[in-house]
mmCIF file with all atom_site columns, C-alpha atoms in Angstrom:
data_model
loop_
_atom_site.group_PDB
_atom_site.id
_atom_site.type_symbol
_atom_site.label_atom_id
_atom_site.label_alt_id
_atom_site.label_comp_id
_atom_site.label_asym_id
_atom_site.label_entity_id
_atom_site.label_seq_id
_atom_site.pdbx_PDB_ins_code
_atom_site.Cartn_x
_atom_site.Cartn_y
_atom_site.Cartn_z
_atom_site.occupancy
_atom_site.B_iso_or_equiv
_atom_site.pdbx_formal_charge
_atom_site.auth_seq_id
_atom_site.auth_comp_id
_atom_site.auth_asym_id
_atom_site.auth_atom_id
_atom_site.pdbx_PDB_model_num
ATOM 1   C CA . UNK R 1 1   ? -20.713 -3.004  11.003  1.00 0.00 ? 274 UNK R CA 1
ATOM 2   C CA . UNK R 1 2   ? -17.611 -3.982  7.417   1.00 0.00 ? 275 UNK R CA 1
ATOM 3   C CA . UNK R 1 3   ? -14.992 -3.650  8.656   1.00 0.00 ? 276 UNK R CA 1
ATOM 4   C CA . UNK R 1 4   ? -14.035 -2.016  5.305   1.00 0.00 ? 277 UNK R CA 1
ATOM 5   C CA . UNK R 1 5   ? -16.666 0.658   6.286   1.00 0.00 ? 278 UNK R CA 1
ATOM 6   C CA . UNK R 1 6   ? -14.974 0.789   9.630   1.00 0.00 ? 279 UNK R CA 1
ATOM 7   C CA . UNK R 1 7   ? -11.442 1.346   7.658   1.00 0.00 ? 280 UNK R CA 1
ATOM 8   C CA . UNK R 1 8   ? -12.993 4.082   5.967   1.00 0.00 ? 281 UNK R CA 1
ATOM 9   C CA . UNK R 1 9   ? -14.515 5.803   8.991   1.00 0.00 ? 282 UNK R CA 1
ATOM 10  C CA . UNK R 1 10  ? -10.632 6.322   10.696  1.00 0.00 ? 283 UNK R CA 1
ATOM 11  C CA . UNK R 1 11  ? -9.326  6.767   7.265   1.00 0.00 ? 284 UNK R CA 1
ATOM 12  C CA . UNK R 1 12  ? -11.292 10.294  6.703   1.00 0.00 ? 285 UNK R CA 1
ATOM 13  C CA . UNK R 1 13  ? -11.536 11.052  10.524  1.00 0.00 ? 286 UNK R CA 1
ATOM 14  C CA . UNK R 1 14  ? -7.308  10.530  10.298  1.00 0.00 ? 287 UNK R CA 1
ATOM 15  C CA . UNK R 1 15  ? -7.213  12.264  6.891   1.00 0.00 ? 288 UNK R CA 1
ATOM 16  C CA . UNK R 1 16  ? -9.103  15.217  7.822   1.00 0.00 ? 289 UNK R CA 1
ATOM 17  C CA . UNK R 1 17  ? -6.859  15.431  11.554  1.00 0.00 ? 290 UNK R CA 1
ATOM 18  C CA . UNK R 1 18  ? -3.418  14.614  9.885   1.00 0.00 ? 291 UNK R CA 1
ATOM 19  C CA . UNK R 1 19  ? -0.577  16.831  9.253   1.00 0.00 ? 292 UNK R CA 1
ATOM 20  C CA . UNK R 1 20  ? 1.268   13.980  7.765   1.00 0.00 ? 293 UNK R CA 1
ATOM 21  C CA . UNK R 1 21  ? 2.219   14.824  3.619   1.00 0.00 ? 294 UNK R CA 1
ATOM 22  C CA . UNK R 1 22  ? 1.517   11.167  3.728   1.00 0.00 ? 295 UNK R CA 1
ATOM 23  C CA . UNK R 1 23  ? -1.986  10.299  5.018   1.00 0.00 ? 296 UNK R CA 1
ATOM 24  C CA . UNK R 1 24  ? -2.661  6.895   2.968   1.00 0.00 ? 297 UNK R CA 1
ATOM 25  C CA . UNK R 1 25  ? 1.200   5.349   4.069   1.00 0.00 ? 298 UNK R CA 1
ATOM 26  C CA . UNK R 1 26  ? 1.088   1.826   4.963   1.00 0.00 ? 299 UNK R CA 1
ATOM 27  C CA . UNK R 1 27  ? 3.122   -0.710  5.862   1.00 0.00 ? 300 UNK R CA 1
ATOM 28  C CA . UNK R 1 28  ? 3.073   -3.493  3.424   1.00 0.00 ? 301 UNK R CA 1
ATOM 29  C CA . UNK R 1 29  ? 4.448   -6.634  4.171   1.00 0.00 ? 302 UNK R CA 1
ATOM 30  C CA . UNK R 1 30  ? 5.371   -9.913  1.439   1.00 0.00 ? 303 UNK R CA 1
ATOM 31  C CA . UNK R 1 31  ? 7.238   -12.764 1.799   1.00 0.00 ? 304 UNK R CA 1
ATOM 32  C CA . UNK R 1 32  ? 10.852  -13.331 0.107   1.00 0.00 ? 305 UNK R CA 1
ATOM 33  C CA . UNK R 1 33  ? 12.319  -16.983 -2.024  1.00 0.00 ? 306 UNK R CA 1
ATOM 34  C CA . UNK R 1 34  ? 14.097  -17.212 1.010   1.00 0.00 ? 307 UNK R CA 1
ATOM 35  C CA . UNK R 1 35  ? 11.072  -17.177 3.923   1.00 0.00 ? 308 UNK R CA 1
ATOM 36  C CA . UNK R 1 36  ? 12.111  -13.940 4.974   1.00 0.00 ? 309 UNK R CA 1
ATOM 37  C CA . UNK R 1 37  ? 9.024   -11.601 5.266   1.00 0.00 ? 310 UNK R CA 1
ATOM 38  C CA . UNK R 1 38  ? 9.901   -8.051  3.470   1.00 0.00 ? 311 UNK R CA 1
ATOM 39  C CA . UNK R 1 39  ? 8.674   -4.677  4.591   1.00 0.00 ? 312 UNK R CA 1
ATOM 40  C CA . UNK R 1 40  ? 8.344   -1.132  2.735   1.00 0.00 ? 313 UNK R CA 1
ATOM 41  C CA . UNK R 1 41  ? 6.048   1.795   3.036   1.00 0.00 ? 314 UNK R CA 1
ATOM 42  C CA . UNK R 1 42  ? 3.660   1.959   0.378   1.00 0.00 ? 315 UNK R CA 1
ATOM 43  C CA . UNK R 1 43  ? 0.737   4.446   -0.467  1.00 0.00 ? 316 UNK R CA 1
ATOM 44  C CA . UNK R 1 44  ? -2.935  3.090   -0.601  1.00 0.00 ? 317 UNK R CA 1
ATOM 45  C CA . UNK R 1 45  ? -4.510  4.332   -3.861  1.00 0.00 ? 318 UNK R CA 1
ATOM 46  C CA . UNK R 1 46  ? -8.249  3.498   -3.015  1.00 0.00 ? 319 UNK R CA 1
ATOM 47  C CA . UNK R 1 47  ? -10.316 0.810   -1.847  1.00 0.00 ? 320 UNK R CA 1
ATOM 48  C CA . UNK R 1 48  ? -12.012 -0.970  -4.629  1.00 0.00 ? 321 UNK R CA 1
ATOM 49  C CA . UNK R 1 49  ? -15.085 -3.994  -4.301  1.00 0.00 ? 322 UNK R CA 1
ATOM 50  C CA . UNK R 1 50  ? -13.430 -4.101  -0.542  1.00 0.00 ? 323 UNK R CA 1
ATOM 51  C CA . UNK R 1 51  ? -10.081 -4.901  -1.740  1.00 0.00 ? 324 UNK R CA 1
ATOM 52  C CA . UNK R 1 52  ? -7.186  -2.407  -1.350  1.00 0.00 ? 325 UNK R CA 1
ATOM 53  C CA . UNK R 1 53  ? -5.305  -1.401  -4.221  1.00 0.00 ? 326 UNK R CA 1
ATOM 54  C CA . UNK R 1 54  ? -1.269  -0.522  -4.110  1.00 0.00 ? 327 UNK R CA 1
ATOM 55  C CA . UNK R 1 55  ? 0.765   0.129   -7.033  1.00 0.00 ? 328 UNK R CA 1
ATOM 56  C CA . UNK R 1 56  ? 4.773   -0.355  -8.633  1.00 0.00 ? 329 UNK R CA 1
ATOM 57  C CA . UNK R 1 57  ? 6.778   -2.782  -10.495 1.00 0.00 ? 330 UNK R CA 1
ATOM 58  C CA . UNK R 1 58  ? 6.254   -6.222  -11.410 1.00 0.00 ? 331 UNK R CA 1
ATOM 59  C CA . UNK R 1 59  ? 9.814   -6.573  -11.431 1.00 0.00 ? 332 UNK R CA 1
ATOM 60  C CA . UNK R 1 60  ? 10.342  -4.747  -8.305  1.00 0.00 ? 333 UNK R CA 1
ATOM 61  C CA . UNK R 1 61  ? 10.846  -7.449  -4.652  1.00 0.00 ? 334 UNK R CA 1
ATOM 62  C CA . UNK R 1 62  ? 7.537   -6.584  -3.649  1.00 0.00 ? 335 UNK R CA 1
ATOM 63  C CA . UNK R 1 63  ? 6.327   -7.460  -7.265  1.00 0.00 ? 336 UNK R CA 1
ATOM 64  C CA . UNK R 1 64  ? 8.177   -10.564 -7.566  1.00 0.00 ? 337 UNK R CA 1
ATOM 65  C CA . UNK R 1 65  ? 7.298   -11.595 -4.222  1.00 0.00 ? 338 UNK R CA 1
ATOM 66  C CA . UNK R 1 66  ? 3.513   -11.005 -3.866  1.00 0.00 ? 339 UNK R CA 1
ATOM 67  C CA . UNK R 1 67  ? 3.361   -12.339 -7.710  1.00 0.00 ? 340 UNK R CA 1
ATOM 68  C CA . UNK R 1 68  ? 4.897   -16.152 -6.040  1.00 0.00 ? 341 UNK R CA 1
ATOM 69  C CA . UNK R 1 69  ? 3.401   -15.553 -3.105  1.00 0.00 ? 342 UNK R CA 1
ATOM 70  C CA . UNK R 1 70  ? 0.065   -13.949 -3.205  1.00 0.00 ? 343 UNK R CA 1
ATOM 71  C CA . UNK R 1 71  ? -0.045  -13.530 0.108   1.00 0.00 ? 344 UNK R CA 1
ATOM 72  C CA . UNK R 1 72  ? -0.236  -9.933  1.974   1.00 0.00 ? 345 UNK R CA 1
ATOM 73  C CA . UNK R 1 73  ? 0.222   -8.107  4.966   1.00 0.00 ? 346 UNK R CA 1
ATOM 74  C CA . UNK R 1 74  ? -0.785  -4.388  5.359   1.00 0.00 ? 347 UNK R CA 1
ATOM 75  C CA . UNK R 1 75  ? -0.074  -2.155  8.422   1.00 0.00 ? 348 UNK R CA 1
ATOM 76  C CA . UNK R 1 76  ? -1.467  1.483   9.280   1.00 0.00 ? 349 UNK R CA 1
ATOM 77  C CA . UNK R 1 77  ? 0.181   3.538   12.187  1.00 0.00 ? 350 UNK R CA 1
ATOM 78  C CA . UNK R 1 78  ? -1.703  7.057   12.914  1.00 0.00 ? 351 UNK R CA 1
ATOM 79  C CA . UNK R 1 79  ? -0.067  8.805   15.732  1.00 0.00 ? 352 UNK R CA 1
ATOM 80  C CA . UNK R 1 80  ? -2.381  11.439  16.161  1.00 0.00 ? 353 UNK R CA 1
ATOM 81  C CA . UNK R 1 81  ? -5.043  9.495   16.233  1.00 0.00 ? 354 UNK R CA 1
ATOM 82  C CA . UNK R 1 82  ? -3.507  6.612   18.444  1.00 0.00 ? 355 UNK R CA 1
ATOM 83  C CA . UNK R 1 83  ? -4.969  3.881   15.527  1.00 0.00 ? 356 UNK R CA 1
ATOM 84  C CA . UNK R 1 84  ? -3.261  1.147   14.672  1.00 0.00 ? 357 UNK R CA 1
ATOM 85  C CA . UNK R 1 85  ? -5.260  -1.214  11.664  1.00 0.00 ? 358 UNK R CA 1
ATOM 86  C CA . UNK R 1 86  ? -3.410  -4.669  10.485  1.00 0.00 ? 359 UNK R CA 1
ATOM 87  C CA . UNK R 1 87  ? -4.960  -6.162  7.113   1.00 0.00 ? 360 UNK R CA 1
ATOM 88  C CA . UNK R 1 88  ? -3.437  -9.539  5.861   1.00 0.00 ? 361 UNK R CA 1
ATOM 89  C CA . UNK R 1 89  ? -5.205  -11.327 2.432   1.00 0.00 ? 362 UNK R CA 1
ATOM 90  C CA . UNK R 1 90  ? -4.937  -12.656 -0.618  1.00 0.00 ? 363 UNK R CA 1
ATOM 91  C CA . UNK R 1 91  ? -2.883  -10.807 -3.446  1.00 0.00 ? 364 UNK R CA 1
ATOM 92  C CA . UNK R 1 92  ? -3.611  -10.508 -7.061  1.00 0.00 ? 365 UNK R CA 1
ATOM 93  C CA . UNK R 1 93  ? -2.583  -8.125  -10.597 1.00 0.00 ? 366 UNK R CA 1
ATOM 94  C CA . UNK R 1 94  ? -4.671  -5.195  -10.718 1.00 0.00 ? 367 UNK R CA 1
ATOM 95  C CA . UNK R 1 95  ? -5.850  -4.459  -14.390 1.00 0.00 ? 368 UNK R CA 1
ATOM 96  C CA . UNK R 1 96  ? -3.980  -3.120  -17.669 1.00 0.00 ? 369 UNK R CA 1
ATOM 97  C CA . UNK R 1 97  ? -6.630  0.048   -17.954 1.00 0.00 ? 370 UNK R CA 1
ATOM 98  C CA . UNK R 1 98  ? -6.551  0.489   -14.133 1.00 0.00 ? 371 UNK R CA 1
ATOM 99  C CA . UNK R 1 99  ? -2.519  0.209   -14.438 1.00 0.00 ? 372 UNK R CA 1
ATOM 100 C CA . UNK R 1 100 ? -3.103  2.997   -16.711 1.00 0.00 ? 373 UNK R CA 1
ATOM 101 C CA . UNK R 1 101 ? -5.105  5.258   -14.449 1.00 0.00 ? 374 UNK R CA 1
ATOM 102 C CA . UNK R 1 102 ? -2.632  5.047   -11.629 1.00 0.00 ? 375 UNK R CA 1
ATOM 103 C CA . UNK R 1 103 ? 0.511   5.694   -14.070 1.00 0.00 ? 376 UNK R CA 1
ATOM 104 C CA . UNK R 1 104 ? -1.332  8.749   -15.566 1.00 0.00 ? 377 UNK R CA 1
ATOM 105 C CA . UNK R 1 105 ? -2.290  9.828   -11.859 1.00 0.00 ? 378 UNK R CA 1
ATOM 106 C CA . UNK R 1 106 ? 1.302   10.274  -10.383 1.00 0.00 ? 379 UNK R CA 1
ATOM 107 C CA . UNK R 1 107 ? 3.162   13.171  -11.420 1.00 0.00 ? 380 UNK R CA 1
ATOM 108 C CA . UNK R 1 108 ? 5.571   13.605  -14.587 1.00 0.00 ? 381 UNK R CA 1
ATOM 109 C CA . UNK R 1 109 ? 9.095   13.410  -12.192 1.00 0.00 ? 382 UNK R CA 1
ATOM 110 C CA . UNK R 1 110 ? 7.716   9.782   -10.680 1.00 0.00 ? 383 UNK R CA 1
ATOM 111 C CA . UNK R 1 111 ? 6.703   8.231   -13.617 1.00 0.00 ? 384 UNK R CA 1
ATOM 112 C CA . UNK R 1 112 ? 10.214  9.685   -15.585 1.00 0.00 ? 385 UNK R CA 1
ATOM 113 C CA . UNK R 1 113 ? 11.591  7.352   -12.160 1.00 0.00 ? 386 UNK R CA 1
ATOM 114 C CA . UNK R 1 114 ? 9.572   4.282   -12.913 1.00 0.00 ? 387 UNK R CA 1
ATOM 115 C CA . UNK R 1 115 ? 10.237  4.821   -16.773 1.00 0.00 ? 388 UNK R CA 1
ATOM 116 C CA . UNK R 1 116 ? 14.470  5.046   -16.030 1.00 0.00 ? 389 UNK R CA 1
ATOM 117 C CA . UNK R 1 117 ? 14.603  2.735   -13.271 1.00 0.00 ? 390 UNK R CA 1
ATOM 118 C CA . UNK R 1 118 ? 14.610  -0.486  -12.696 1.00 0.00 ? 391 UNK R CA 1
ATOM 119 C CA . UNK R 1 119 ? 13.584  -0.735  -8.977  1.00 0.00 ? 392 UNK R CA 1
ATOM 120 C CA . UNK R 1 120 ? 16.161  -1.839  -6.043  1.00 0.00 ? 393 UNK R CA 1
ATOM 121 C CA . UNK R 1 121 ? 18.494  -3.244  -8.996  1.00 0.00 ? 394 UNK R CA 1
ATOM 122 C CA . UNK R 1 122 ? 22.309  -2.295  -7.362  1.00 0.00 ? 395 UNK R CA 1
ATOM 123 C CA . UNK R 1 123 ? 23.891  -0.236  -10.173 1.00 0.00 ? 396 UNK R CA 1
ATOM 124 C CA . UNK R 1 124 ? 27.627  1.332   -10.041 1.00 0.00 ? 397 UNK R CA 1
ATOM 125 C CA . UNK R 1 125 ? 27.335  5.329   -9.880  1.00 0.00 ? 398 UNK R CA 1
ATOM 126 C CA . UNK R 1 126 ? 24.496  7.520   -9.280  1.00 0.00 ? 399 UNK R CA 1
ATOM 127 C CA . UNK R 1 127 ? 25.601  10.121  -11.248 1.00 0.00 ? 400 UNK R CA 1
ATOM 128 C CA . UNK R 1 128 ? 24.974  8.201   -14.316 1.00 0.00 ? 401 UNK R CA 1
ATOM 129 C CA . UNK R 1 129 ? 21.247  7.379   -13.162 1.00 0.00 ? 402 UNK R CA 1
ATOM 130 C CA . UNK R 1 130 ? 20.715  11.180  -12.539 1.00 0.00 ? 403 UNK R CA 1
ATOM 131 C CA . UNK R 1 131 ? 22.290  12.404  -15.732 1.00 0.00 ? 404 UNK R CA 1
ATOM 132 C CA . UNK R 1 132 ? 19.325  10.631  -17.359 1.00 0.00 ? 405 UNK R CA 1
ATOM 133 C CA . UNK R 1 133 ? 16.509  11.400  -15.395 1.00 0.00 ? 406 UNK R CA 1
ATOM 134 C CA . UNK R 1 134 ? 17.726  14.781  -16.104 1.00 0.00 ? 407 UNK R CA 1
ATOM 135 C CA . UNK R 1 135 ? 17.998  14.080  -20.270 1.00 0.00 ? 408 UNK R CA 1
ATOM 136 C CA . UNK R 1 136 ? 14.384  12.645  -19.734 1.00 0.00 ? 409 UNK R CA 1
ATOM 137 C CA . UNK R 1 137 ? 12.909  15.122  -18.122 1.00 0.00 ? 410 UNK R CA 1
ATOM 138 C CA . UNK R 1 138 ? 13.477  17.874  -20.926 1.00 0.00 ? 411 UNK R CA 1
ATOM 139 C CA . UNK R 1 139 ? 12.831  15.149  -23.233 1.00 0.00 ? 412 UNK R CA 1
ATOM 140 C CA . UNK R 1 140 ? 8.983   14.437  -21.868 1.00 0.00 ? 413 UNK R CA 1
ATOM 141 C CA . UNK R 1 141 ? 8.242   17.949  -20.586 1.00 0.00 ? 414 UNK R CA 1
ATOM 142 C CA . UNK R 1 142 ? 5.823   18.402  -23.513 1.00 0.00 ? 415 UNK R CA 1
ATOM 143 C CA . UNK R 1 143 ? 4.874   14.590  -23.879 1.00 0.00 ? 416 UNK R CA 1
ATOM 144 C CA . UNK R 1 144 ? 3.706   12.153  -22.318 1.00 0.00 ? 417 UNK R CA 1
ATOM 145 C CA . UNK R 1 145 ? 5.658   9.488   -20.619 1.00 0.00 ? 418 UNK R CA 1
ATOM 146 C CA . UNK R 1 146 ? 5.159   5.813   -21.279 1.00 0.00 ? 419 UNK R CA 1
ATOM 147 C CA . UNK R 1 147 ? 4.408   3.551   -18.574 1.00 0.00 ? 420 UNK R CA 1
ATOM 148 C CA . UNK R 1 148 ? 6.669   0.580   -18.120 1.00 0.00 ? 421 UNK R CA 1
ATOM 149 C CA . UNK R 1 149 ? 5.354   -2.854  -18.722 1.00 0.00 ? 422 UNK R CA 1
ATOM 150 C CA . UNK R 1 150 ? 5.696   -4.102  -15.953 1.00 0.00 ? 423 UNK R CA 1
ATOM 151 C CA . UNK R 1 151 ? 4.464   -1.460  -13.933 1.00 0.00 ? 424 UNK R CA 1
ATOM 152 C CA . UNK R 1 152 ? 0.870   -2.187  -12.452 1.00 0.00 ? 425 UNK R CA 1
ATOM 153 C CA . UNK R 1 153 ? -0.057  -2.731  -8.631  1.00 0.00 ? 426 UNK R CA 1
ATOM 154 C CA . UNK R 1 154 ? -1.960  -5.337  -6.480  1.00 0.00 ? 427 UNK R CA 1
ATOM 155 C CA . UNK R 1 155 ? -5.958  -5.943  -5.279  1.00 0.00 ? 428 UNK R CA 1
ATOM 156 C CA . UNK R 1 156 ? -4.850  -6.466  -1.682  1.00 0.00 ? 429 UNK R CA 1
ATOM 157 C CA . UNK R 1 157 ? -8.470  -9.126  -1.092  1.00 0.00 ? 430 UNK R CA 1
ATOM 158 C CA . UNK R 1 158 ? -8.570  -8.585  3.212   1.00 0.00 ? 431 UNK R CA 1
ATOM 159 C CA . UNK R 1 159 ? -9.144  -11.499 5.258   1.00 0.00 ? 432 UNK R CA 1
ATOM 160 C CA . UNK R 1 160 ? -8.480  -10.655 8.329   1.00 0.00 ? 433 UNK R CA 1
ATOM 161 C CA . UNK R 1 161 ? -8.492  -6.997  9.536   1.00 0.00 ? 434 UNK R CA 1
ATOM 162 C CA . UNK R 1 162 ? -7.804  -5.820  12.750  1.00 0.00 ? 435 UNK R CA 1
ATOM 163 C CA . UNK R 1 163 ? -8.295  -2.425  14.477  1.00 0.00 ? 436 UNK R CA 1
ATOM 164 C CA . UNK R 1 164 ? -6.631  -1.302  18.077  1.00 0.00 ? 437 UNK R CA 1
ATOM 165 C CA . UNK R 1 165 ? -7.105  1.714   19.887  1.00 0.00 ? 438 UNK R CA 1
ATOM 166 C CA . UNK R 1 166 ? -4.143  2.760   21.670  1.00 0.00 ? 439 UNK R CA 1
ATOM 167 C CA . UNK R 1 167 ? -4.427  3.909   25.987  1.00 0.00 ? 440 UNK R CA 1
ATOM 168 C CA . UNK R 1 168 ? -1.997  5.704   27.668  1.00 0.00 ? 441 UNK R CA 1
ATOM 169 C CA . UNK R 1 169 ? -2.689  2.791   30.630  1.00 0.00 ? 442 UNK R CA 1
ATOM 170 C CA . UNK R 1 170 ? -1.532  -0.068  27.679  1.00 0.00 ? 443 UNK R CA 1
ATOM 171 C CA . UNK R 1 171 ? -5.416  -1.489  28.059  1.00 0.00 ? 444 UNK R CA 1
ATOM 172 C CA . UNK R 1 172 ? -5.619  -1.286  24.523  1.00 0.00 ? 445 UNK R CA 1
ATOM 173 C CA . UNK R 1 173 ? -8.855  -1.723  22.907  1.00 0.00 ? 446 UNK R CA 1
ATOM 174 C CA . UNK R 1 174 ? -8.935  -4.527  19.947  1.00 0.00 ? 447 UNK R CA 1
ATOM 175 C CA . UNK R 1 175 ? -11.528 -6.147  17.219  1.00 0.00 ? 448 UNK R CA 1
ATOM 176 C CA . UNK R 1 176 ? -10.437 -8.735  15.033  1.00 0.00 ? 449 UNK R CA 1
ATOM 177 C CA . UNK R 1 177 ? -12.594 -9.352  11.971  1.00 0.00 ? 450 UNK R CA 1
ATOM 178 C CA . UNK R 1 178 ? -12.137 -12.496 9.847   1.00 0.00 ? 451 UNK R CA 1
ATOM 179 C CA . UNK R 1 179 ? -13.696 -13.190 6.280   1.00 0.00 ? 452 UNK R CA 1
ATOM 180 C CA . UNK R 1 180 ? -16.019 -15.877 6.305   1.00 0.00 ? 453 UNK R CA 1
ATOM 181 C CA . UNK R 1 181 ? -18.438 -16.990 3.684   1.00 0.00 ? 454 UNK R CA 1
ATOM 182 C CA . UNK R 1 182 ? -21.352 -15.295 4.713   1.00 0.00 ? 455 UNK R CA 1
ATOM 183 C CA . UNK R 1 183 ? -19.616 -11.787 5.895   1.00 0.00 ? 456 UNK R CA 1
ATOM 184 C CA . UNK R 1 184 ? -17.667 -11.059 9.201   1.00 0.00 ? 457 UNK R CA 1
ATOM 185 C CA . UNK R 1 185 ? -17.075 -12.659 12.237  1.00 0.00 ? 458 UNK R CA 1
ATOM 186 C CA . UNK R 1 186 ? -15.835 -9.951  15.233  1.00 0.00 ? 459 UNK R CA 1
ATOM 187 C CA . UNK R 1 187 ? -14.117 -10.497 18.241  1.00 0.00 ? 460 UNK R CA 1
ATOM 188 C CA . UNK R 1 188 ? -12.897 -8.573  20.868  1.00 0.00 ? 461 UNK R CA 1
ATOM 189 C CA . UNK R 1 189 ? -9.248  -8.980  21.279  1.00 0.00 ? 462 UNK R CA 1
ATOM 190 C CA . UNK R 1 190 ? -7.092  -8.881  24.991  1.00 0.00 ? 463 UNK R CA 1
ATOM 191 C CA . UNK R 1 191 ? -4.574  -6.099  24.763  1.00 0.00 ? 464 UNK R CA 1
#
């Protein structure tokens, strides 16, 4: 089986049964310039041409790190189904048209936050930023919020995908798919 098809099957099943408000949440890990991994939760937007798509600011820590070292991992954990999926792959920036589409698809308040904030930058006082947010909400009430130039996203082109089904006796079932020139190879891993 193509692991991307397996991912879609598992994701669809989880989404239908889950009470999680963010069923596409996953942990994205990038590598910082000092060699330490950085992990944070992001939302998978979709899979396009067998690549996983995430979005955000290119000026954020994740954006800077993925542009400098385009290697990433995504980890999904679904407690209701006791399934974990780990993906390792190469990151590349999505095109501007697609970034525009994703930005327009965000709710207005999220667009405003992206418009006024420099994600992860230290501030002296949250009150001033909160006031600016409220001001921009009124300003853009009946108008489109312009997409910041540094707001985009990344394709994660998977090279390895591991599926794990957790078992109460700890005899977990693990499959590792590795991309090769002619498709995917599969191996079963010990628990």
